[in-house]
Amino acid sequence: MKKQTNFLYKTAEDKTIVWFKNSNEYLILENTTAAILKKISKGISAEEIASDLAKKLLIPLDKTVDFVLDLEKKFYPPKLINNHEIINDYRDVKKPKKFEFTKYYKVNNFIFKFEFSSEYELYLVHPKFAHLEVENKSKNSFTFSVFLKNNFVFFYVDKNFIGAWDKKEIHFFQGKFSMELIQKIHQKEEKEWMGVFHASAVSNGKKSILFLGDSGNGKSTSLALLQGNGFTCLADDFVPIDATKKEVYSFPAAISIKKNSLETLLPLYPELESSAEYHFKRLHKIVRYLKPNNKDFLSHLPCNDLVFIKYEKDADLKFDKISKIDAFQQLVPDSWLSPIKENAQIFLDWFHSLNCYQITYSENKKMIAAVSKIFNNDI
């Protein structure tokens, strides 16, 4: 009997990337393991698979049988009956009639009304979007309401309840908030997005490049440096890519600048000297926000290149292509990827087409020159 076909496979170098629909999870497998998984999913018996494998690898049949059975248990675990139901569906929590803080933001021709019940919720959202603030001069297009109740942050868009998150899971709320915002700005539903990446996106007006790297490696600082040298900021920290065009779409949040980058950036952005500091204790960082130079938050551009960037004091410039497997392992864990099978296939195909680079630098001019070469296809 056929087990299930809810897998996708993509060969990358000498490995196979496998997507599992049930968990929306990606794993990198040896090609032999992936081939066995394909046969299991087609309903071929463990004994038949093991027999072929034993002949091919010239090893005892009992060992290959055990190996195949172990794989079958791993990828087809028995279904557990879960009688647990969420009793509190928040029907007893009502949206407040009045909010302590109300802000209006203009994104292209849209006016967003953001309502916050206290300074705490305001702090979660406003700093990144303060550069978009306007007076309420016209009817707002959408209303985003955020309020705290019983240590949960509740979120509504217009009259629709979006969700509630424990204060310990604020990053999930912020991600959902940003997702709702890009859906309204670009008039696309969640199912129309391929994924959202924890990266910085910069453009030359014709195409875009994604910068990735661990926190503190210099993604946002590099973006700010490039913005100050003729390039455009498309998005920082939250980079959405659609499923139809496979293009990077603009996100209007400000660029997050850490305290240790101020000395580097003040010559380009003297306004950072007097800008407000925000202390995020959970993330152990102090940041200021820099206005992006993007004039059109409806813009979207193709992306052919991923750059894993790292600032390292006194380092000579290192600019190399890296393996797709290494890039994939760094890209996926911090990303939101669509759970829809068709979109997962689009993501695998898109990733397969990318060029992946690693840039380590200490001299800003050399980094900018290296990025210019990628934009100009002068590698």
CSV table of C-alpha atoms in Angstrom, one decimal:
chain,number,residue,atom,x,y,z
A,1,MET,CA,0.0,0.0,0.0
A,2,LYS,CA,1.2,3.5,-0.8
A,3,LYS,CA,2.2,5.3,2.3
A,4,GLN,CA,1.9,8.9,1.3
A,5,THR,CA,3.3,11.2,-1.4
A,6,ASN,CA,3.6,14.4,0.7
A,7,PHE,CA,7.3,14.7,0.1
A,8,LEU,CA,9.4,16.9,-2.2
A,9,TYR,CA,12.9,16.2,-3.3
A,10,LYS,CA,15.7,18.4,-4.7
A,11,THR,CA,19.2,17.3,-5.3
A,12,ALA,CA,21.8,19.8,-4.2
A,13,GLU,CA,25.5,18.9,-4.9
A,14,ASP,CA,26.0,15.5,-3.4
A,15,LYS,CA,23.0,15.5,-1.1
A,16,THR,CA,19.2,15.5,-1.4
A,17,ILE,CA,16.9,18.2,0.3
A,18,VAL,CA,13.6,16.6,1.3
A,19,TRP,CA,10.5,18.5,2.3
A,20,PHE,CA,7.9,16.9,4.6
A,21,LYS,CA,4.4,18.2,4.2
A,22,ASN,CA,3.1,17.0,7.6
A,23,SER,CA,5.6,19.0,9.5
A,24,ASN,CA,6.6,21.6,6.8
A,25,GLU,CA,10.2,20.6,7.6
A,26,TYR,CA,13.2,20.4,5.4
A,27,LEU,CA,16.0,17.8,5.9
A,28,ILE,CA,19.2,17.3,4.1
A,29,LEU,CA,19.7,13.5,3.5
A,30,GLU,CA,22.3,11.4,1.9
A,31,ASN,CA,21.2,10.4,-1.6
A,32,THR,CA,20.9,6.7,-0.7
A,33,THR,CA,18.7,7.6,2.3
A,34,ALA,CA,16.5,9.8,0.1
A,35,ALA,CA,16.2,7.0,-2.5
A,36,ILE,CA,15.0,4.6,0.2
A,37,LEU,CA,12.5,7.2,1.5
A,38,LYS,CA,11.1,7.6,-2.1
A,39,LYS,CA,10.6,3.8,-2.3
A,40,ILE,CA,8.9,3.6,1.1
A,41,SER,CA,6.5,6.4,0.0
A,42,LYS,CA,5.6,4.4,-3.1
A,43,GLY,CA,4.6,1.5,-0.9
A,44,ILE,CA,7.5,-0.8,-1.7
A,45,SER,CA,8.0,-3.2,1.2
A,46,ALA,CA,10.9,-2.9,3.6
A,47,GLU,CA,12.1,-6.4,2.7
A,48,GLU,CA,12.2,-5.6,-1.0
A,49,ILE,CA,14.0,-2.3,-0.5
A,50,ALA,CA,16.5,-4.0,1.9
A,51,SER,CA,17.2,-6.8,-0.5
A,52,ASP,CA,18.1,-4.4,-3.3
A,53,LEU,CA,20.2,-2.4,-1.0
A,54,ALA,CA,22.1,-5.4,0.3
A,55,LYS,CA,23.0,-6.5,-3.2
A,56,LYS,CA,24.1,-3.0,-4.1
A,57,LEU,CA,26.2,-2.3,-1.1
A,58,LEU,CA,27.4,-6.0,-0.6
A,59,ILE,CA,26.3,-6.1,3.1
A,60,PRO,CA,24.2,-8.6,5.0
A,61,LEU,CA,20.5,-8.5,4.4
A,62,ASP,CA,19.6,-8.4,8.1
A,63,LYS,CA,21.5,-5.2,8.6
A,64,THR,CA,19.8,-3.5,5.6
A,65,VAL,CA,16.4,-4.6,6.8
A,66,ASP,CA,17.0,-3.1,10.2
A,67,PHE,CA,18.2,0.1,8.5
A,68,VAL,CA,15.2,0.4,6.3
A,69,LEU,CA,12.8,-0.4,9.2
A,70,ASP,CA,14.5,2.3,11.4
A,71,LEU,CA,14.0,4.8,8.5
A,72,GLU,CA,10.4,3.8,8.2
A,73,LYS,CA,9.8,4.4,11.9
A,74,LYS,CA,11.5,7.7,11.8
A,75,PHE,CA,9.7,9.1,8.8
A,76,TYR,CA,6.3,7.4,9.4
A,77,PRO,CA,5.9,7.5,13.2
A,78,PRO,CA,2.6,6.0,14.5
A,79,LYS,CA,-0.2,8.5,14.7
A,80,LEU,CA,-1.0,9.4,18.3
A,81,ILE,CA,-4.6,10.2,19.3
A,82,ASN,CA,-4.6,13.6,20.8
A,83,ASN,CA,-7.7,14.4,22.8
A,84,HIS,CA,-6.4,17.7,24.1
A,85,GLU,CA,-8.4,20.6,22.9
A,86,ILE,CA,-7.8,24.3,23.5
A,87,ILE,CA,-10.6,25.3,25.7
A,88,ASN,CA,-9.9,29.0,25.9
A,89,ASP,CA,-10.7,30.4,22.4
A,90,TYR,CA,-10.7,34.0,23.7
A,91,ARG,CA,-14.4,34.4,23.1
A,92,ASP,CA,-14.7,36.0,26.5
A,93,VAL,CA,-12.0,38.7,25.7
A,94,LYS,CA,-13.4,41.8,24.1
A,95,LYS,CA,-11.6,44.4,22.1
A,96,PRO,CA,-11.3,47.6,24.1
A,97,LYS,CA,-13.5,50.5,23.0
A,98,LYS,CA,-10.7,53.0,23.8
A,99,PHE,CA,-7.0,52.8,23.3
A,100,GLU,CA,-4.3,54.9,25.1
A,101,PHE,CA,-2.2,55.4,21.9
A,102,THR,CA,-3.3,55.8,18.3
A,103,LYS,CA,-0.8,56.2,15.5
A,104,TYR,CA,-1.3,56.8,11.8
A,105,TYR,CA,1.2,55.6,9.2
A,106,LYS,CA,1.3,56.2,5.5
A,107,VAL,CA,2.7,53.5,3.2
A,108,ASN,CA,2.3,54.7,-0.4
A,109,ASN,CA,-1.4,55.5,-0.8
A,110,PHE,CA,-2.5,53.4,2.2
A,111,ILE,CA,-3.2,54.9,5.7
A,112,PHE,CA,-2.8,52.5,8.5
A,113,LYS,CA,-4.3,53.2,11.9
A,114,PHE,CA,-2.5,51.5,14.7
A,115,GLU,CA,-4.1,51.3,18.1
A,116,PHE,CA,-2.3,50.3,21.3
A,117,SER,CA,-3.8,49.8,24.8
A,118,SER,CA,-0.6,50.8,26.6
A,119,GLU,CA,3.0,51.9,26.2
A,120,TYR,CA,4.1,48.3,26.3
A,121,GLU,CA,2.3,47.4,23.1
A,122,LEU,CA,3.4,50.7,21.5
A,123,TYR,CA,7.0,49.8,22.3
A,124,LEU,CA,6.6,46.5,20.4
A,125,VAL,CA,5.7,48.1,17.1
A,126,HIS,CA,6.1,51.8,16.9
A,127,PRO,CA,9.9,52.3,16.8
A,128,LYS,CA,10.3,50.4,13.5
A,129,PHE,CA,7.6,52.4,11.8
A,130,ALA,CA,7.9,55.8,13.4
A,131,HIS,CA,9.3,57.3,10.2
A,132,LEU,CA,6.0,56.5,8.4
A,133,GLU,CA,3.9,58.5,10.9
A,134,VAL,CA,1.5,61.1,9.6
A,135,GLU,CA,-1.4,63.2,11.0
A,136,ASN,CA,-4.8,61.7,10.4
A,137,LYS,CA,-5.6,63.7,7.3
A,138,SER,CA,-7.8,61.2,5.5
A,139,LYS,CA,-9.8,58.1,6.1
A,140,ASN,CA,-7.6,55.2,7.1
A,141,SER,CA,-7.5,52.1,4.9
A,142,PHE,CA,-6.9,49.5,7.7
A,143,THR,CA,-6.9,49.4,11.5
A,144,PHE,CA,-4.5,47.3,13.4
A,145,SER,CA,-5.4,47.0,17.1
A,146,VAL,CA,-3.1,45.6,19.8
A,147,PHE,CA,-3.9,45.2,23.5
A,148,LEU,CA,-2.8,43.3,26.5
A,149,LYS,CA,-5.1,41.1,28.6
A,150,ASN,CA,-4.2,38.4,31.1
A,151,ASN,CA,-0.5,38.6,30.1
A,152,PHE,CA,-1.5,37.8,26.5
A,153,VAL,CA,-1.0,40.2,23.6
A,154,PHE,CA,-4.1,40.3,21.4
A,155,PHE,CA,-4.1,41.4,17.8
A,156,TYR,CA,-7.0,42.5,15.5
A,157,VAL,CA,-7.0,43.7,12.0
A,158,ASP,CA,-10.1,45.8,11.4
A,159,LYS,CA,-12.7,43.7,13.2
A,160,ASN,CA,-11.0,40.4,12.6
A,161,PHE,CA,-9.3,38.5,15.5
A,162,ILE,CA,-5.8,37.4,14.3
A,163,GLY,CA,-4.4,35.8,17.4
A,164,ALA,CA,-3.1,36.1,20.9
A,165,TRP,CA,0.4,35.4,22.2
A,166,ASP,CA,1.9,35.0,25.7
A,167,LYS,CA,4.3,37.8,26.6
A,168,LYS,CA,7.1,35.2,26.4
A,169,GLU,CA,6.3,34.6,22.7
A,170,ILE,CA,6.4,38.2,21.6
A,171,HIS,CA,8.6,37.5,18.6
A,172,PHE,CA,5.7,35.3,17.2
A,173,PHE,CA,3.3,38.2,17.6
A,174,GLN,CA,5.8,40.6,15.8
A,175,GLY,CA,6.2,38.1,13.0
A,176,LYS,CA,2.4,37.8,12.5
A,177,PHE,CA,2.0,41.5,12.7
A,178,SER,CA,4.5,42.0,10.0
A,179,MET,CA,2.9,39.3,7.9
A,180,GLU,CA,-0.5,41.0,8.1
A,181,LEU,CA,1.1,44.3,7.2
A,182,ILE,CA,2.7,43.0,4.0
A,183,GLN,CA,-0.5,41.3,3.0
A,184,LYS,CA,-2.3,44.7,3.2
A,185,ILE,CA,0.5,46.7,1.6
A,186,HIS,CA,0.9,44.3,-1.4
A,187,GLN,CA,-2.7,43.0,-1.5
A,188,LYS,CA,-1.6,39.4,-1.3
A,189,GLU,CA,-2.9,36.7,1.0
A,190,GLU,CA,-0.6,34.5,3.1
A,191,LYS,CA,-0.9,31.6,0.7
A,192,GLU,CA,0.6,33.8,-2.0
A,193,TRP,CA,3.9,34.2,-0.3
A,194,MET,CA,6.8,31.7,-0.8
A,195,GLY,CA,8.5,32.7,2.4
A,196,VAL,CA,9.8,35.4,4.7
A,197,PHE,CA,13.5,35.5,5.5
A,198,HIS,CA,15.4,36.9,8.5
A,199,ALA,CA,17.8,38.9,6.3
A,200,SER,CA,18.5,42.3,4.8
A,201,ALA,CA,17.6,43.1,1.2
A,202,VAL,CA,19.4,45.7,-0.9
A,203,SER,CA,18.8,46.6,-4.5
A,204,ASN,CA,20.4,48.5,-7.4
A,205,GLY,CA,17.0,49.3,-9.0
A,206,LYS,CA,17.1,46.2,-11.2
A,207,LYS,CA,17.6,43.3,-8.9
A,208,SER,CA,18.1,42.6,-5.2
A,209,ILE,CA,20.6,40.7,-3.0
A,210,LEU,CA,19.8,39.1,0.3
A,211,PHE,CA,22.3,39.5,3.2
A,212,LEU,CA,22.2,36.8,5.9
A,213,GLY,CA,24.2,35.9,9.0
A,214,ASP,CA,24.0,35.4,12.7
A,215,SER,CA,22.9,38.3,14.9
A,216,GLY,CA,25.9,40.7,15.3
A,217,ASN,CA,27.6,39.7,12.1
A,218,GLY,CA,26.7,43.0,10.4
A,219,LYS,CA,23.7,42.5,8.1
A,220,SER,CA,22.0,45.7,9.0
A,221,THR,CA,25.2,47.7,9.2
A,222,SER,CA,26.2,46.5,5.8
A,223,LEU,CA,22.8,47.4,4.5
A,224,ALA,CA,23.1,50.9,5.9
A,225,LEU,CA,26.6,51.3,4.4
A,226,LEU,CA,25.3,50.2,1.0
A,227,GLN,CA,22.2,52.5,1.3
A,228,GLY,CA,24.6,55.4,1.9
A,229,ASN,CA,26.6,54.5,-1.2
A,230,GLY,CA,23.9,54.5,-3.9
A,231,PHE,CA,22.0,51.4,-3.2
A,232,THR,CA,18.4,51.0,-2.0
A,233,CYS,CA,17.1,49.3,1.1
A,234,LEU,CA,14.2,47.0,0.2
A,235,ALA,CA,13.8,45.4,3.6
A,236,ASP,CA,15.6,44.8,6.9
A,237,ASP,CA,15.1,41.8,9.2
A,238,PHE,CA,11.8,40.8,7.5
A,239,VAL,CA,12.2,40.0,3.8
A,240,PRO,CA,9.1,38.6,2.0
A,241,ILE,CA,9.3,36.8,-1.3
A,242,ASP,CA,6.1,36.0,-3.3
A,243,ALA,CA,5.3,32.6,-4.8
A,244,THR,CA,4.3,33.9,-8.3
A,245,LYS,CA,7.2,36.1,-9.3
A,246,LYS,CA,9.7,34.8,-6.8
A,247,GLU,CA,10.7,38.4,-6.1
A,248,VAL,CA,11.7,40.3,-3.0
A,249,TYR,CA,8.9,42.7,-2.0
A,250,SER,CA,9.5,45.9,0.0
A,251,PHE,CA,8.9,46.0,3.7
A,252,PRO,CA,8.7,49.5,5.2
A,253,ALA,CA,10.4,48.9,8.6
A,254,ALA,CA,13.4,51.0,9.6
A,255,ILE,CA,16.9,49.6,9.6
A,256,SER,CA,18.0,48.4,13.0
A,257,ILE,CA,21.3,49.8,14.1
A,258,LYS,CA,23.2,48.4,17.0
A,259,LYS,CA,25.2,50.7,19.3
A,260,ASN,CA,28.6,49.3,18.3
A,261,SER,CA,27.9,50.4,14.7
A,262,LEU,CA,27.4,54.1,15.4
A,263,GLU,CA,31.0,55.1,15.0
A,264,THR,CA,31.0,53.5,11.5
A,265,LEU,CA,27.7,55.0,10.4
A,266,LEU,CA,27.7,58.5,11.9
A,267,PRO,CA,29.7,60.1,9.0
A,268,LEU,CA,27.0,58.9,6.6
A,269,TYR,CA,24.0,59.4,9.0
A,270,PRO,CA,24.6,62.2,11.5
A,271,GLU,CA,20.9,62.0,12.5
A,272,LEU,CA,21.7,58.8,14.4
A,273,GLU,CA,23.6,60.9,17.0
A,274,SER,CA,20.3,62.3,18.4
A,275,SER,CA,18.0,59.4,17.5
A,276,ALA,CA,16.2,57.5,20.3
A,277,GLU,CA,17.8,54.4,21.8
A,278,TYR,CA,15.7,51.3,22.4
A,279,HIS,CA,16.7,48.6,24.9
A,280,PHE,CA,15.5,45.1,24.2
A,281,LYS,CA,16.4,43.2,27.3
A,282,ARG,CA,15.2,39.8,26.0
A,283,LEU,CA,17.5,40.1,23.0
A,284,HIS,CA,20.3,41.7,25.0
A,285,LYS,CA,20.7,44.6,22.6
A,286,ILE,CA,20.4,48.4,22.3
A,287,VAL,CA,19.4,49.7,18.9
A,288,ARG,CA,18.5,52.9,17.1
A,289,TYR,CA,16.4,53.1,13.9
A,290,LEU,CA,17.5,54.5,10.6
A,291,LYS,CA,15.0,55.5,8.0
A,292,PRO,CA,15.2,53.4,4.8
A,293,ASN,CA,15.8,55.3,1.6
A,294,ASN,CA,13.1,53.4,-0.3
A,295,LYS,CA,10.7,55.8,-2.0
A,296,ASP,CA,8.3,53.1,-3.2
A,297,PHE,CA,7.1,50.4,-0.8
A,298,LEU,CA,5.2,48.7,-3.5
A,299,SER,CA,8.4,47.8,-5.3
A,300,HIS,CA,9.6,44.2,-5.9
A,301,LEU,CA,12.6,42.9,-7.6
A,302,PRO,CA,14.2,39.5,-8.5
A,303,CYS,CA,16.9,38.0,-6.3
A,304,ASN,CA,19.6,35.7,-7.7
A,305,ASP,CA,22.2,36.0,-4.9
A,306,LEU,CA,22.5,35.2,-1.2
A,307,VAL,CA,25.4,36.7,0.6
A,308,PHE,CA,26.4,35.5,4.1
A,309,ILE,CA,28.1,38.5,5.5
A,310,LYS,CA,30.4,38.9,8.5
A,311,TYR,CA,32.3,41.9,9.8
A,312,GLU,CA,35.5,40.9,11.4
A,313,LYS,CA,37.9,43.4,12.9
A,314,ASP,CA,41.3,43.6,11.0
A,315,ALA,CA,40.2,40.9,8.6
A,316,ASP,CA,41.4,40.9,5.0
A,317,LEU,CA,38.5,40.7,2.5
A,318,LYS,CA,37.4,37.2,1.9
A,319,PHE,CA,34.9,36.8,-1.0
A,320,ASP,CA,34.1,33.2,-2.0
A,321,LYS,CA,31.3,31.1,-3.3
A,322,ILE,CA,30.0,28.6,-0.8
A,323,SER,CA,28.2,25.3,-1.1
A,324,LYS,CA,24.4,25.2,-1.5
A,325,ILE,CA,24.2,22.8,1.4
A,326,ASP,CA,26.0,25.2,3.8
A,327,ALA,CA,23.8,28.0,2.6
A,328,PHE,CA,20.6,26.0,3.0
A,329,GLN,CA,21.5,25.0,6.5
A,330,GLN,CA,22.0,28.7,7.4
A,331,LEU,CA,19.0,30.0,5.5
A,332,VAL,CA,16.1,27.8,6.6
A,333,PRO,CA,16.2,27.7,10.4
A,334,ASP,CA,15.3,31.4,10.9
A,335,SER,CA,12.9,31.6,8.0
A,336,TRP,CA,9.1,31.3,7.7
A,337,LEU,CA,8.4,29.0,4.7
A,338,SER,CA,5.0,28.4,3.2
A,339,PRO,CA,3.4,25.1,4.3
A,340,ILE,CA,1.6,24.7,0.9
A,341,LYS,CA,3.1,22.0,-1.2
A,342,GLU,CA,3.2,24.0,-4.5
A,343,ASN,CA,4.9,26.9,-2.7
A,344,ALA,CA,7.5,24.5,-1.1
A,345,GLN,CA,8.3,23.3,-4.6
A,346,ILE,CA,8.7,26.9,-5.8
A,347,PHE,CA,11.1,27.6,-2.8
A,348,LEU,CA,13.2,24.5,-3.6
A,349,ASP,CA,13.4,25.5,-7.3
A,350,TRP,CA,14.2,29.1,-6.4
A,351,PHE,CA,16.9,28.2,-4.0
A,352,HIS,CA,18.5,25.8,-6.5
A,353,SER,CA,18.9,28.7,-8.9
A,354,LEU,CA,20.7,31.0,-6.5
A,355,ASN,CA,24.3,32.0,-6.3
A,356,CYS,CA,25.6,31.7,-2.7
A,357,TYR,CA,28.5,33.7,-1.4
A,358,GLN,CA,30.4,34.4,1.9
A,359,ILE,CA,31.9,37.9,2.5
A,360,THR,CA,34.1,38.5,5.5
A,361,TYR,CA,35.4,42.1,5.7
A,362,SER,CA,36.8,44.8,7.9
A,363,GLU,CA,37.2,47.6,5.3
A,364,ASN,CA,33.8,49.0,4.2
A,365,LYS,CA,35.0,50.2,0.8
A,366,LYS,CA,36.2,46.6,-0.1
A,367,MET,CA,32.8,45.2,1.0
A,368,ILE,CA,30.9,47.7,-1.1
A,369,ALA,CA,33.2,46.9,-4.1
A,370,ALA,CA,32.6,43.2,-3.7
A,371,VAL,CA,28.8,43.7,-3.6
A,372,SER,CA,28.9,45.9,-6.7
A,373,LYS,CA,30.7,43.1,-8.5
A,374,ILE,CA,27.8,40.7,-7.6
A,375,PHE,CA,25.2,43.3,-8.9
A,376,ASN,CA,27.2,43.7,-12.1
A,377,ASN,CA,27.7,40.0,-12.6
A,378,ASP,CA,31.4,40.7,-12.5
A,379,ILE,CA,32.5,37.7,-10.4
